[in-house]
Amino acid sequence: MHDEKTLEQLLKVKDRISFFKDLNDEEIRFLIKDIVFKRFENNEIIFSQGENKDEYIYYIMKGFVNINLRDEFGIRKNVATVHHGSVIGEMKPILDEGRTAGCVAGTAGAVVIGFTIKHYASGIQSDAYAKFYRNMAYILAKKIKETNKRVR
């Protein structure tokens, strides 16, 4: 079940979220299973590496977020900083494993909208799933390309 007010906020910014490219409001309403609006303080944990408690994908509406990874000794290292307009946490629902990285608010008052997608159901709205997952594949491929550039 989702909060209609928060869903309306998401629909207002949908054109900035590449996951929703070519999806209309009705298709997004169909896809969204749950949605939350969260405000974080500086250094507050959004989610931790390995965490498996939810499947939210987050859109950063305000502020920035630090992405960190733990090494084999448990030491966390900041590997990236992502700013408003970015999406984080998209790997969890795809891999169906624990979070691949940790995310911590990098500024007081960071605001995110978190949403989950309904499990696939064939039928009249199957085009919505096709568009959403095509967009997700494109975003993940771009992230891999950018990471490869940084590693070289």
mmCIF file of C-alpha atoms in Angstrom:
data_model
loop_
_atom_site.group_PDB
_atom_site.id
_atom_site.type_symbol
_atom_site.label_atom_id
_atom_site.label_comp_id
_atom_site.label_asym_id
_atom_site.label_seq_id
_atom_site.Cartn_x
_atom_site.Cartn_y
_atom_site.Cartn_z
ATOM 1 C CA MET A 1 0.000 0.000 0.000
ATOM 2 C CA HIS A 2 1.339 3.447 -0.770
ATOM 3 C CA ASP A 3 0.861 7.001 0.398
ATOM 4 C CA GLU A 4 -1.004 8.938 -2.307
ATOM 5 C CA LYS A 5 0.557 12.285 -1.305
ATOM 6 C CA THR A 6 4.099 10.911 -1.665
ATOM 7 C CA LEU A 7 3.179 9.230 -4.942
ATOM 8 C CA GLU A 8 1.982 12.606 -6.258
ATOM 9 C CA GLN A 9 5.376 14.094 -5.305
ATOM 10 C CA LEU A 10 7.102 11.308 -7.208
ATOM 11 C CA LEU A 11 4.916 11.882 -10.269
ATOM 12 C CA LYS A 12 5.880 15.598 -10.223
ATOM 13 C CA VAL A 13 9.571 14.693 -10.596
ATOM 14 C CA LYS A 14 9.134 11.573 -12.768
ATOM 15 C CA ASP A 15 10.676 13.270 -15.798
ATOM 16 C CA ARG A 16 13.929 13.646 -13.828
ATOM 17 C CA ILE A 17 14.032 9.935 -12.934
ATOM 18 C CA SER A 18 15.442 7.944 -15.801
ATOM 19 C CA PHE A 19 13.764 4.738 -14.573
ATOM 20 C CA PHE A 20 10.448 6.298 -15.579
ATOM 21 C CA LYS A 21 11.431 7.411 -19.087
ATOM 22 C CA ASP A 22 8.513 6.869 -21.504
ATOM 23 C CA LEU A 23 6.173 5.814 -18.670
ATOM 24 C CA ASN A 24 2.965 7.754 -18.128
ATOM 25 C CA ASP A 25 1.389 8.471 -14.723
ATOM 26 C CA GLU A 26 -1.011 5.534 -14.991
ATOM 27 C CA GLU A 27 1.814 3.079 -15.710
ATOM 28 C CA ILE A 28 3.872 4.414 -12.796
ATOM 29 C CA ARG A 29 0.859 4.155 -10.474
ATOM 30 C CA PHE A 30 0.497 0.538 -11.590
ATOM 31 C CA LEU A 31 4.190 -0.304 -11.015
ATOM 32 C CA ILE A 32 4.617 1.299 -7.578
ATOM 33 C CA LYS A 33 3.987 -1.128 -4.742
ATOM 34 C CA ASP A 34 5.107 1.055 -1.825
ATOM 35 C CA ILE A 35 6.491 4.565 -1.503
ATOM 36 C CA VAL A 36 8.025 6.550 1.363
ATOM 37 C CA PHE A 37 9.342 10.059 1.847
ATOM 38 C CA LYS A 38 12.341 10.316 4.188
ATOM 39 C CA ARG A 39 14.491 13.141 5.547
ATOM 40 C CA PHE A 40 17.967 12.360 6.914
ATOM 41 C CA GLU A 41 20.478 14.173 9.082
ATOM 42 C CA ASN A 42 24.162 14.442 8.191
ATOM 43 C CA ASN A 43 25.884 11.023 8.465
ATOM 44 C CA GLU A 44 22.580 9.228 9.043
ATOM 45 C CA ILE A 45 22.526 5.781 7.444
ATOM 46 C CA ILE A 46 20.057 5.340 4.594
ATOM 47 C CA PHE A 47 20.990 1.676 4.187
ATOM 48 C CA SER A 48 23.980 -0.498 5.022
ATOM 49 C CA GLN A 49 26.045 -2.820 2.873
ATOM 50 C CA GLY A 50 24.688 -6.370 3.131
ATOM 51 C CA GLU A 51 21.334 -5.189 4.508
ATOM 52 C CA ASN A 52 18.385 -7.224 3.297
ATOM 53 C CA LYS A 53 15.384 -5.659 5.021
ATOM 54 C CA ASP A 54 13.700 -3.847 2.116
ATOM 55 C CA GLU A 55 13.728 -3.441 -1.650
ATOM 56 C CA TYR A 56 13.452 0.337 -1.908
ATOM 57 C CA ILE A 57 14.974 2.193 -4.805
ATOM 58 C CA TYR A 58 15.704 5.774 -3.702
ATOM 59 C CA TYR A 59 15.539 9.035 -5.632
ATOM 60 C CA ILE A 60 17.544 11.849 -4.012
ATOM 61 C CA MET A 61 15.352 14.948 -3.994
ATOM 62 C CA LYS A 62 17.605 17.202 -1.901
ATOM 63 C CA GLY A 63 21.209 17.085 -0.698
ATOM 64 C CA PHE A 64 23.766 14.418 -1.423
ATOM 65 C CA VAL A 65 24.608 10.884 -0.344
ATOM 66 C CA ASN A 66 27.954 9.167 0.208
ATOM 67 C CA ILE A 67 28.304 5.620 -1.105
ATOM 68 C CA ASN A 68 30.656 3.398 0.875
ATOM 69 C CA LEU A 69 32.024 -0.127 0.694
ATOM 70 C CA ARG A 70 33.472 -2.278 3.476
ATOM 71 C CA ASP A 71 36.690 -4.087 2.690
ATOM 72 C CA GLU A 72 37.610 -7.574 3.912
ATOM 73 C CA PHE A 73 38.708 -6.042 7.253
ATOM 74 C CA GLY A 74 35.380 -4.271 7.770
ATOM 75 C CA ILE A 75 36.808 -0.817 7.109
ATOM 76 C CA ARG A 76 34.387 1.442 5.239
ATOM 77 C CA LYS A 77 35.686 3.533 2.362
ATOM 78 C CA ASN A 78 33.758 6.285 0.606
ATOM 79 C CA VAL A 79 33.707 5.347 -3.087
ATOM 80 C CA ALA A 80 31.333 7.943 -4.513
ATOM 81 C CA THR A 81 29.161 10.920 -3.728
ATOM 82 C CA VAL A 82 25.831 11.258 -5.532
ATOM 83 C CA HIS A 83 23.719 14.394 -5.591
ATOM 84 C CA HIS A 84 20.052 15.321 -5.884
ATOM 85 C CA GLY A 85 18.486 13.930 -9.011
ATOM 86 C CA SER A 86 20.346 10.621 -8.642
ATOM 87 C CA VAL A 87 18.948 7.178 -7.980
ATOM 88 C CA ILE A 88 20.489 4.807 -5.410
ATOM 89 C CA GLY A 89 19.700 1.307 -4.228
ATOM 90 C CA GLU A 90 18.557 -0.097 -7.553
ATOM 91 C CA MET A 91 20.779 -3.184 -7.347
ATOM 92 C CA LYS A 92 18.921 -4.712 -4.366
ATOM 93 C CA PRO A 93 15.622 -5.495 -6.107
ATOM 94 C CA ILE A 94 17.400 -6.847 -9.183
ATOM 95 C CA LEU A 95 19.898 -9.117 -7.443
ATOM 96 C CA ASP A 96 17.556 -10.097 -4.603
ATOM 97 C CA GLU A 97 20.588 -10.140 -2.294
ATOM 98 C CA GLY A 98 21.843 -7.853 0.441
ATOM 99 C CA ARG A 99 22.722 -4.267 -0.469
ATOM 100 C CA THR A 100 25.939 -4.109 -2.501
ATOM 101 C CA ALA A 101 27.068 -0.865 -0.826
ATOM 102 C CA GLY A 102 26.146 1.388 2.062
ATOM 103 C CA CYS A 103 24.620 4.861 1.706
ATOM 104 C CA VAL A 104 24.916 7.655 4.239
ATOM 105 C CA ALA A 105 23.397 11.142 4.045
ATOM 106 C CA GLY A 106 26.180 13.599 3.289
ATOM 107 C CA THR A 107 24.284 16.654 4.394
ATOM 108 C CA ALA A 108 21.711 17.614 7.011
ATOM 109 C CA GLY A 109 18.235 17.682 5.525
ATOM 110 C CA ALA A 110 18.916 15.202 2.717
ATOM 111 C CA VAL A 111 15.555 14.116 1.310
ATOM 112 C CA VAL A 112 14.776 10.940 -0.617
ATOM 113 C CA ILE A 113 11.708 9.256 -2.006
ATOM 114 C CA GLY A 114 11.925 5.480 -1.743
ATOM 115 C CA PHE A 115 9.758 3.219 -3.851
ATOM 116 C CA THR A 116 9.322 -0.467 -4.505
ATOM 117 C CA ILE A 117 8.036 -2.062 -7.687
ATOM 118 C CA LYS A 118 5.303 -4.686 -7.759
ATOM 119 C CA HIS A 119 6.389 -8.153 -8.761
ATOM 120 C CA TYR A 120 5.820 -8.837 -12.426
ATOM 121 C CA ALA A 121 2.298 -9.740 -13.449
ATOM 122 C CA SER A 122 1.430 -10.362 -17.077
ATOM 123 C CA GLY A 123 -1.535 -8.646 -18.557
ATOM 124 C CA ILE A 124 -2.626 -5.260 -19.729
ATOM 125 C CA GLN A 125 0.225 -3.393 -17.994
ATOM 126 C CA SER A 126 3.086 -5.648 -19.107
ATOM 127 C CA ASP A 127 4.375 -2.804 -21.330
ATOM 128 C CA ALA A 128 4.991 -0.768 -18.175
ATOM 129 C CA TYR A 129 7.327 -3.480 -16.851
ATOM 130 C CA ALA A 130 9.108 -3.711 -20.194
ATOM 131 C CA LYS A 131 9.745 0.054 -20.250
ATOM 132 C CA PHE A 132 10.824 0.166 -16.604
ATOM 133 C CA TYR A 133 13.283 -2.735 -16.884
ATOM 134 C CA ARG A 134 14.642 -1.456 -20.207
ATOM 135 C CA ASN A 135 15.354 1.860 -18.475
ATOM 136 C CA MET A 136 16.928 0.067 -15.522
ATOM 137 C CA ALA A 137 19.226 -1.934 -17.837
ATOM 138 C CA TYR A 138 20.314 1.295 -19.537
ATOM 139 C CA ILE A 139 21.068 3.018 -16.207
ATOM 140 C CA LEU A 140 23.053 0.075 -14.878
ATOM 141 C CA ALA A 141 25.036 -0.190 -18.132
ATOM 142 C CA LYS A 142 25.902 3.532 -17.874
ATOM 143 C CA LYS A 143 27.045 3.069 -14.265
ATOM 144 C CA ILE A 144 29.290 0.173 -15.310
ATOM 145 C CA LYS A 145 30.743 2.271 -18.135
ATOM 146 C CA GLU A 146 31.443 5.180 -15.735
ATOM 147 C CA THR A 147 33.014 2.843 -13.188
ATOM 148 C CA ASN A 148 35.227 1.309 -15.865
ATOM 149 C CA LYS A 149 36.458 4.797 -16.811
ATOM 150 C CA ARG A 150 37.363 5.557 -13.181
ATOM 151 C CA VAL A 151 39.217 2.265 -12.759
ATOM 152 C CA ARG A 152 41.405 2.758 -15.846
#
